[in-house]
Every structure is written in structure tokens, then in C-alpha cells.
Short mmCIF file of C-alpha atoms (C1' of nucleotides) in Angstrom, two decimals:
data_model
loop_
_atom_site.label_atom_id
_atom_site.label_comp_id
_atom_site.label_asym_id
_atom_site.label_seq_id
_atom_site.Cartn_x
_atom_site.Cartn_y
_atom_site.Cartn_z
CA MET A 212 -1.17 19.31 -26.59
CA ALA A 213 -0.32 16.40 -28.87
CA THR A 214 1.40 13.40 -27.29
CA GLU A 215 4.57 14.06 -29.28
CA ARG A 216 4.94 17.61 -28.11
CA LYS A 217 4.05 16.64 -24.56
CA ILE A 218 6.86 14.07 -24.56
CA ASP A 219 9.32 16.72 -25.71
CA ARG A 220 8.10 19.03 -23.00
CA VAL A 221 8.43 16.54 -20.17
CA LYS A 222 11.89 15.55 -21.39
CA GLN A 223 12.84 19.18 -21.19
CA LEU A 224 11.41 19.44 -17.69
CA LEU A 225 13.36 16.36 -16.66
CA THR A 226 16.54 17.84 -18.13
CA GLU A 227 16.03 21.03 -16.16
CA TYR A 228 15.39 19.09 -12.98
CA LEU A 229 18.46 16.89 -13.41
CA ASP A 230 20.61 19.94 -14.15
CA GLN A 231 19.34 21.75 -11.12
CA LYS A 232 19.91 18.77 -8.82
CA GLU A 233 23.20 17.91 -10.54
CA LEU A 234 22.04 14.43 -11.40
CA ARG A 235 23.08 12.67 -14.58
CA LYS A 236 21.09 12.65 -17.77
CA THR A 237 21.23 8.93 -18.49
CA PRO A 238 19.49 7.36 -21.50
CA GLU A 239 17.59 5.05 -19.12
CA ARG A 240 15.89 7.96 -17.40
CA PHE A 241 14.70 9.49 -20.65
CA ALA A 242 13.64 6.18 -22.15
CA ILE A 243 11.57 5.35 -19.07
CA LEU A 244 9.98 8.79 -19.06
CA GLU A 245 9.13 8.36 -22.74
CA GLU A 246 7.55 4.97 -22.13
CA ILE A 247 5.45 6.36 -19.30
CA TYR A 248 4.18 9.25 -21.39
CA GLN A 249 3.13 6.89 -24.15
CA LYS A 250 1.09 4.82 -21.72
CA GLU A 251 -2.49 5.49 -20.76
CA GLY A 252 -3.80 5.02 -17.26
CA HIS A 253 -2.18 3.46 -14.24
CA PHE A 254 0.73 1.04 -14.23
CA ASP A 255 2.91 -0.70 -11.69
CA ALA A 256 6.70 -0.99 -11.60
CA ASP A 257 6.68 -4.47 -13.06
CA ALA A 258 4.44 -3.56 -16.00
CA LEU A 259 6.83 -0.74 -16.79
CA TYR A 260 9.76 -3.14 -16.59
CA ILE A 261 8.07 -5.55 -19.03
CA ALA A 262 7.11 -2.69 -21.34
CA MET A 263 10.71 -1.52 -21.52
CA ARG A 264 11.86 -5.02 -22.45
CA ASN A 265 9.19 -5.31 -25.13
CA ARG A 266 10.52 -2.10 -26.58
CA ASN A 267 13.97 -3.72 -26.57
CA PHE A 268 15.32 -1.26 -24.08
CA ARG A 269 16.69 -3.43 -21.28
CA VAL A 270 16.77 -1.84 -17.87
CA SER A 271 16.99 -3.49 -14.49
CA LYS A 272 14.31 -3.38 -11.84
CA ALA A 273 16.71 -1.32 -9.73
CA THR A 274 16.80 1.34 -12.43
CA ILE A 275 13.03 1.25 -12.80
CA TYR A 276 12.58 1.96 -9.10
CA ASN A 277 15.36 4.53 -9.01
CA THR A 278 13.88 6.38 -11.98
CA LEU A 279 10.34 6.28 -10.62
CA GLU A 280 11.72 7.94 -7.51
CA VAL A 281 13.36 10.66 -9.58
CA LEU A 282 10.20 11.25 -11.61
CA LEU A 283 8.10 11.42 -8.46
CA ASP A 284 10.45 13.95 -7.00
CA CYS A 285 10.19 16.26 -10.00
CA GLN A 286 6.44 15.65 -10.10
CA LEU A 287 6.31 14.21 -13.59
CA ILE A 288 4.46 11.21 -12.21
CA LYS A 289 2.21 10.43 -9.27
CA ARG A 290 2.10 7.34 -7.09
CA HIS A 291 -1.11 5.84 -5.75
CA GLN A 292 -1.86 3.14 -3.19
CA PHE A 293 -5.36 2.10 -4.07
CA GLY A 294 -5.43 -0.68 -1.52
CA GLU A 295 -3.52 -3.91 -1.44
CA ASN A 296 0.21 -3.49 -1.45
CA LEU A 297 0.86 -2.63 -5.03
CA ALA A 298 1.91 0.90 -5.87
CA LEU A 299 0.41 2.24 -9.07
CA TYR A 300 1.83 5.18 -10.98
CA GLU A 301 0.56 7.55 -13.64
CA LYS A 302 1.96 10.43 -15.64
CA SER A 303 0.97 13.77 -14.19
CA TYR A 304 2.22 16.54 -16.45
CA GLY A 305 -0.69 18.34 -18.08
CA PHE A 306 -3.26 16.48 -16.04
CA LYS A 307 -5.12 18.37 -13.41
CA GLN A 308 -5.25 16.73 -10.01
CA HIS A 309 -8.03 14.20 -10.12
CA ASP A 310 -9.55 11.61 -7.87
CA HIS A 311 -10.57 8.00 -8.31
CA LEU A 312 -13.56 5.72 -8.32
CA ILE A 313 -12.56 2.08 -7.86
CA CYS A 314 -14.82 -0.88 -8.60
CA ALA A 315 -14.52 -3.60 -5.96
CA ASP A 316 -15.63 -6.18 -8.49
CA CYS A 317 -13.86 -5.57 -11.81
CA ASN A 318 -11.14 -3.30 -10.38
CA LYS A 319 -11.82 -0.68 -13.00
CA ILE A 320 -10.46 2.71 -12.00
CA MET A 321 -12.31 5.81 -13.15
CA GLU A 322 -11.31 9.39 -12.66
CA PHE A 323 -13.27 12.44 -11.65
CA CYS A 324 -12.61 15.93 -10.51
CA ASP A 325 -14.70 17.96 -8.09
CA PRO A 326 -13.72 21.51 -7.16
CA ARG A 327 -15.19 21.10 -3.69
CA VAL A 328 -12.22 18.93 -2.74
CA HIS A 329 -10.09 22.03 -2.97
CA ILE A 330 -12.52 23.99 -0.88
CA ILE A 331 -12.36 21.34 1.83
CA GLN A 332 -8.57 21.39 1.55
CA GLN A 333 -8.39 25.13 2.09
CA MET A 334 -10.69 25.00 5.06
CA ILE A 335 -8.74 22.17 6.69
CA GLU A 336 -5.47 23.95 5.99
CA GLY A 337 -6.64 27.06 7.81
CA PHE A 338 -8.32 25.24 10.64
CA TYR A 339 -5.40 22.96 11.54
CA ASN A 340 -2.59 25.23 10.34
CA PHE A 341 -1.45 22.40 8.13
CA LYS A 342 0.39 23.14 4.87
CA ILE A 343 -1.23 20.72 2.46
CA THR A 344 0.78 19.82 -0.63
CA ASP A 345 -1.24 16.94 -1.97
CA HIS A 346 -4.30 14.82 -1.47
CA SER A 347 -5.91 11.57 -2.51
CA LEU A 348 -9.62 10.89 -2.57
CA ASN A 349 -10.87 7.44 -3.52
CA PHE A 350 -14.42 6.18 -3.64
CA TYR A 351 -14.84 2.42 -3.51
CA GLY A 352 -17.92 0.57 -4.66
CA LYS A 353 -19.51 -1.06 -7.66
CA CYS A 354 -19.32 0.45 -11.12
CA MET A 355 -22.24 0.86 -13.53
CA ASN A 356 -21.58 -2.57 -14.99
CA LYS A 357 -24.58 -4.74 -14.15
CA GLY A 358 -22.48 -7.82 -13.42
CA CYS A 359 -20.49 -5.86 -10.86
CA GLN A 360 -23.44 -4.40 -9.01
CA GLU A 361 -25.11 -7.79 -8.60
CA LYS A 362 -22.28 -9.55 -6.83
CA ASP A 363 -21.99 -8.94 -3.12
CA ASN A 364 -18.23 -8.97 -2.68
CA VAL A 365 -16.85 -5.97 -0.86
CA ARG A 366 -13.59 -4.09 -0.90
CA MET B 257 -20.23 4.88 25.54
CA ALA B 258 -17.57 3.75 28.01
CA THR B 259 -14.75 1.60 26.66
CA GLU B 260 -15.90 -1.38 28.71
CA ARG B 261 -19.42 -1.33 27.38
CA LYS B 262 -18.17 -0.72 23.86
CA ILE B 263 -16.00 -3.82 24.09
CA ASP B 264 -19.00 -5.88 25.16
CA ARG B 265 -21.01 -4.47 22.31
CA VAL B 266 -18.42 -5.25 19.63
CA LYS B 267 -17.97 -8.75 21.02
CA GLN B 268 -21.67 -9.24 20.66
CA LEU B 269 -21.56 -7.93 17.10
CA LEU B 270 -18.72 -10.32 16.31
CA THR B 271 -20.67 -13.21 17.81
CA GLU B 272 -23.67 -12.39 15.65
CA TYR B 273 -21.52 -12.13 12.57
CA LEU B 274 -19.75 -15.44 13.23
CA ASP B 275 -23.10 -17.15 13.86
CA GLN B 276 -24.56 -15.77 10.71
CA LYS B 277 -21.59 -16.82 8.59
CA GLU B 278 -21.25 -20.11 10.46
CA LEU B 279 -17.68 -19.37 11.48
CA ARG B 280 -16.25 -20.51 14.79
CA LYS B 281 -16.13 -18.41 17.89
CA THR B 282 -12.51 -18.97 18.83
CA PRO B 283 -10.85 -17.34 21.84
CA GLU B 284 -8.21 -15.83 19.54
CA ARG B 285 -10.78 -13.86 17.60
CA PHE B 286 -12.29 -12.35 20.72
CA ALA B 287 -8.94 -11.66 22.35
CA ILE B 288 -7.70 -9.85 19.25
CA LEU B 289 -10.90 -7.84 19.01
CA GLU B 290 -10.54 -6.88 22.66
CA GLU B 291 -6.95 -5.80 22.18
CA ILE B 292 -7.92 -3.66 19.20
CA TYR B 293 -10.72 -1.94 21.09
CA GLN B 294 -8.38 -1.06 23.93
CA LYS B 295 -5.94 0.58 21.55
CA GLU B 296 -6.08 4.18 20.42
CA GLY B 297 -5.28 5.27 16.90
CA HIS B 298 -3.80 3.32 14.04
CA PHE B 299 -1.77 0.13 14.26
CA ASP B 300 -0.22 -2.37 11.90
CA ALA B 301 -0.41 -6.17 11.96
CA ASP B 302 2.97 -6.54 13.62
CA ALA B 303 2.21 -4.07 16.42
CA LEU B 304 -0.93 -6.05 17.14
CA TYR B 305 1.06 -9.28 17.18
CA ILE B 306 3.55 -7.80 19.68
CA ALA B 307 0.73 -6.38 21.81
CA MET B 308 -0.91 -9.79 22.06
CA ARG B 309 2.37 -11.34 23.21
CA ASN B 310 2.86 -8.61 25.81
CA ARG B 311 -0.56 -9.46 27.12
CA ASN B 312 0.59 -13.08 27.32
CA PHE B 313 -1.88 -14.22 24.75
CA ARG B 314 0.21 -15.96 22.11
CA VAL B 315 -1.21 -15.98 18.63
CA SER B 316 0.54 -16.58 15.36
CA LYS B 317 0.93 -14.02 12.60
CA ALA B 318 -1.31 -16.20 10.48
CA THR B 319 -4.11 -15.85 13.03
CA ILE B 320 -3.54 -12.10 13.27
CA TYR B 321 -4.00 -11.73 9.53
CA ASN B 322 -6.89 -14.14 9.38
CA THR B 323 -8.68 -12.32 12.20
CA LEU B 324 -8.05 -8.88 10.73
CA GLU B 325 -9.72 -10.16 7.57
CA VAL B 326 -12.72 -11.36 9.56
CA LEU B 327 -12.99 -8.07 11.43
CA LEU B 328 -12.73 -6.09 8.21
CA ASP B 329 -15.48 -8.17 6.70
CA CYS B 330 -17.87 -7.48 9.56
CA GLN B 331 -16.79 -3.84 9.56
CA LEU B 332 -15.52 -3.73 13.11
CA ILE B 333 -12.24 -2.35 11.83
CA LYS B 334 -11.03 -0.36 8.85
CA ARG B 335 -7.83 -0.73 6.84
CA HIS B 336 -5.85 2.20 5.47
CA GLN B 337 -2.97 2.47 3.02
CA PHE B 338 -1.52 5.84 3.82
CA GLY B 339 1.35 5.42 1.41
CA GLU B 340 4.34 3.14 1.52
CA ASN B 341 3.48 -0.51 1.74
CA LEU B 342 2.31 -0.85 5.28
CA ALA B 343 -1.35 -1.43 5.96
CA LEU B 344 -2.67 0.36 9.04
CA TYR B 345 -5.86 -0.58 10.82
CA GLU B 346 -8.17 1.09 13.31
CA LYS B 347 -11.30 0.17 15.20
CA SER B 348 -14.41 1.51 13.53
CA TYR B 349 -17.44 0.75 15.68
CA GLY B 350 -18.88 3.92 17.14
CA PHE B 351 -16.61 6.14 15.08
CA LYS B 352 -18.13 8.09 12.30
CA GLN B 353 -16.30 7.87 8.99
CA HIS B 354 -13.46 10.29 9.10
CA ASP B 355 -10.59 11.36 6.92
CA HIS B 356 -6.90 11.93 7.51
CA LEU B 357 -4.23 14.59 7.51
CA ILE B 358 -0.75 13.11 7.28
CA CYS B 359 2.44 15.00 8.07
CA ALA B 360 5.22 14.23 5.58
CA ASP B 361 7.80 15.10 8.19
CA CYS B 362 6.83 13.60 11.54
CA ASN B 363 4.28 11.11 10.12
CA LYS B 364 1.65 12.26 12.56
CA ILE B 365 -1.85 11.29 11.48
CA MET B 366 -4.71 13.59 12.38
CA GLU B 367 -8.37 13.05 11.76
CA PHE B 368 -11.07 15.33 10.52
CA CYS B 369 -14.58 15.08 9.23
CA ASP B 370 -16.20 17.28 6.63
CA PRO B 371 -19.80 16.72 5.57
CA ARG B 372 -19.04 17.97 2.07
CA VAL B 373 -17.26 14.71 1.35
CA HIS B 374 -20.62 12.99 1.51
CA ILE B 375 -22.14 15.56 -0.77
CA ILE B 376 -19.42 14.91 -3.33
CA GLN B 377 -19.99 11.20 -2.90
CA GLN B 378 -23.70 11.45 -3.60
CA MET B 379 -23.13 13.57 -6.67
CA ILE B 380 -20.52 11.20 -8.06
CA GLU B 381 -22.73 8.23 -7.30
CA GLY B 382 -25.57 9.72 -9.32
CA PHE B 383 -23.42 10.99 -12.14
CA TYR B 384 -21.51 7.76 -12.78
CA ASN B 385 -24.20 5.34 -11.61
CA PHE B 386 -21.65 3.94 -9.19
CA LYS B 387 -22.77 2.36 -5.89
CA ILE B 388 -20.26 3.77 -3.44
CA THR B 389 -19.76 1.82 -0.23
CA ASP B 390 -16.71 3.53 1.16
CA HIS B 391 -14.18 6.27 0.63
CA SER B 392 -10.80 7.49 1.74
CA LEU B 393 -9.63 11.08 1.69
CA ASN B 394 -6.09 11.91 2.75
CA PHE B 395 -4.38 15.27 2.79
CA TYR B 396 -0.58 15.19 2.82
CA GLY B 397 1.60 18.05 3.94
CA LYS B 398 3.31 19.57 6.95
CA CYS B 399 1.63 19.75 10.32
CA MET B 400 1.51 22.80 12.58
CA ASN B 401 4.75 21.77 14.24
CA LYS B 402 7.32 24.42 13.38
CA GLY B 403 10.12 21.91 12.91
CA CYS B 404 8.04 20.06 10.34
CA GLN B 405 7.07 23.10 8.29
CA GLU B 406 10.65 24.30 8.00
CA LYS B 407 12.11 21.18 6.43
CA ASP B 408 11.61 20.79 2.68
CA ASN B 409 11.19 17.05 2.40
CA VAL B 410 8.11 15.97 0.52
CA ARG B 411 5.86 12.96 0.61
"C1'" DA C 250 39.42 11.24 -13.93
"C1'" DT C 251 35.93 10.44 -10.85
"C1'" DA C 252 31.72 10.03 -8.86
"C1'" DT C 253 27.02 8.67 -10.15
"C1'" DT C 254 24.26 5.27 -12.19
"C1'" DT C 255 23.59 0.89 -13.76
"C1'" DG C 256 22.72 -4.32 -13.55
"C1'" DC C 257 22.54 -8.28 -11.05
"C1'" DA C 258 21.48 -10.96 -7.40
"C1'" DA C 259 20.72 -11.20 -2.74
"C1'" DA C 260 18.34 -9.31 1.19
"C1'" DG C 261 14.36 -7.29 3.30
"C1'" DA C 262 9.62 -6.20 4.71
"C1'" DG C 263 4.98 -7.41 4.83
"C1'" DT C 264 1.72 -10.83 3.81
"C1'" DT C 265 -0.02 -15.38 2.36
"C1'" DT C 266 0.00 -20.33 2.09
"C1'" DG C 267 0.55 -25.48 3.10
"C1'" DC C 268 0.10 -28.74 6.26
"C1'" DA C 269 -0.11 -31.13 10.58
"C1'" DT C 270 -2.37 -30.37 14.97
"C1'" DC C 271 -5.99 -28.59 17.78
"C1'" DA C 272 -10.65 -27.55 19.20
"C1'" DT C 273 -15.33 -25.71 18.19
"C1'" DA C 274 -19.89 -27.10 17.05
"C1'" DT D 187 -16.16 -36.59 15.26
"C1'" DA D 188 -15.72 -33.77 11.53
"C1'" DT D 189 -14.70 -29.51 9.70
"C1'" DG D 190 -12.83 -25.05 10.49
"C1'" DA D 191 -9.05 -22.56 12.91
"C1'" DT D 192 -4.54 -22.39 14.58
"C1'" DG D 193 0.73 -22.36 14.65
"C1'" DC D 194 4.75 -22.74 12.37
"C1'" DA D 195 7.76 -22.17 8.76
"C1'" DA D 196 8.33 -21.77 4.13
"C1'" DA D 197 6.88 -19.32 0.07
"C1'" DC D 198 5.62 -15.26 -2.19
"C1'" DT D 199 5.39 -10.42 -3.87
"C1'" DC D 200 7.02 -6.04 -4.10
"C1'" DT D 201 10.82 -3.14 -3.11
"C1'" DT D 202 15.48 -1.96 -1.53
"C1'" DT D 203 20.38 -2.70 -1.05
"C1'" DG D 204 25.42 -3.98 -1.87
"C1'" DC D 205 28.86 -4.15 -4.92
"C1'" DA D 206 31.40 -4.42 -9.20
"C1'" DA D 207 31.26 -2.63 -13.89
"C1'" DA D 208 29.81 0.98 -16.94
"C1'" DT D 209 29.30 5.77 -18.13
"C1'" DA D 210 28.12 10.88 -17.80
"C1'" DT D 211 30.38 14.99 -16.64
#
DNA sequence: ATATTTGCAAAGAGTTTGCATCATA
DNA sequence: TATGATGCAAACTCTTTGCAAATAT
């Protein structure tokens, strides 16, 4: 799906969600959603805040955090804690659940998907009678970059 | 291995590490290590700080954080970010790498181990030419507790 | 009309840092 | 005795909160 059409689709999904929850359809919420769906990769709350200003759409940090919460709740974005204390977000509509490879040296984040994660999930679910709704799998190490593999810093 | 003997063993490992890195063998470092190896489960920096005071061994927060860093570096403990912004730690000597099941309702953390995680790791390592040193796999959902499964709060 | 959402700034939680003092090597 | 470690408090970062003003319904 082209980026344009995807943006229309997620705006529609947000509209439906806000209607259903009887929340208000403010311009801020749609502008933030639009910004997020034009971004690639992971971003933090502050980067989003700066990006909105650069676009000449001024929103407060409070609104950024409030909106991220709304978008998380309707599953249009995902939040990750890759370590450290900085939450990173990414758009999630039209992306299949994926996992991450994180380089301890250059901090590059790569994505992969392995169907066996789901198999493990199902087995665990049955064994512990746990209703699993989500997962995160991160591998930490050194990426293919020669410079990274040579240094001996760790996570 | 009995807890007593395990504590002696990890103290010895810490001694060797400090010698090798030419760091000082301060009483604080050993007392904190001892406290950690008498604990069960996960703890945060503040809980450790309180526990040390209750034991009548006064250390500052700065020393707690400094020591946690040292213990992470010599792999006697592990740090987890299960979501939110609170780092949790756990002792790691004599425990095989394990993964976590986290209840979104009661926040209970359970542990499991599935050998297929390693298989995925090896495949990813080969495919991306990534040298993986560590991983974290968390499943989020509702635990077997009936009260938890009924409520519809999410992560 | 009215209740939610916003913006701002202040508060809060967790962690890190600067510096004088202490103590290990 | 000299350098690394500690304690304390202040600083810092990220996030949340309180409240008055704005605005969606």
C-alpha cells in the first residue's frame, strides 16, 4: 500500500477508535499520527516533538505524550524499551510483528521475523495458561560492521 | 549449590574480576553482592538501597548504581527493562538464561526457558552476520489468575 | 453549553554527576 | 601516599500532572 493511502487508512482507523471511545477528534491527534506515518524507523517522544515544530505544527510535550498513549491504545503504534530509559516508538499498522537486533556499538536497530517465535508463544500459552497478547524479542550484540565487531564494549 | 556456597563462589568471581580490572575490593561492593545473592527474583535499585539500610549497612544511591554497573560488567547480575522506565535486576550466576512472562494485570513475572530461542539466535546470527551476546524475550498478557484474565486492561 | 483537550510550567521518578572526604593498594 | 571509591546533594533526563484557556461536540 502506498504511503499516502496508508495514511488515509490509519486516519480512518483513528477516527473509528475515537468515535467508539467517545474521545475528541482534535487536529493535534491527526497531525501527530500523520507525522508518525511519514517517518521511518524508531523515534522517541522528543524527536516527534521537534519534528512537529519543524513542520510548523506546534504542539506541547503534554499533547505528544497524551497522543502517543491514545495511539498505543488503538494499536496504531508500538512502544519499545530497548534498554536504557528511553522509550522508542514505531508505527505498526500494516507491519507484521517483528523483532529486533541491536548493535551494542553503533546502536543500529535491525528487524527480523521468525515464525518460531509464535510457536514458542503458543506452547508457553498452553503450558502456563497465560493469555499472551504481545511479545518482544531482542538480540543484542555486534552488527556486521567491521568496526563494531572489533571493539570489545558490551551492552 | 547451596546459597551459602554460591555466595562464596560469586564473591570469589568478583574478586577475580576486580583484580583483573585493577579495581578496588571495597566492603560496599561485597556487601551489595551478598545482599543480591540472598534475594529472590527481580529488584530495582531503590529496593536494594532500602534492603542495605535494613541490614544496617549504609551505602549511598551513588554506590548502589556504581556497584550495579560493576556487577553487570562482570555478568554476576542481569538488567531488564520490562516496560515503563524502571530497570529491574536479578542475580545471574548459576541461572541459565531464561525469558519472562509478564502479567499486564497483577504485574507478576514468571520465568521460562525454551531451547528454540537459541536456535533462532544461531540462525539470525548466521543470516545477518551479527555476533549475538545476549537476548531478551518477554511475553505480555494475562496470567492464569482468574481475576487477571477477566479485566480488559492491556499492557 | 459543557466537558475534553490543550499548553505551559512545575513536579516527579529514576539515574547520573561533581566534588570533598575516605580508604584501598 | 596517591588514586580510586564513597557519600551527599544537586543536576539531569524523561515523563506526568495541575490548572487555566481553548475547542470539539
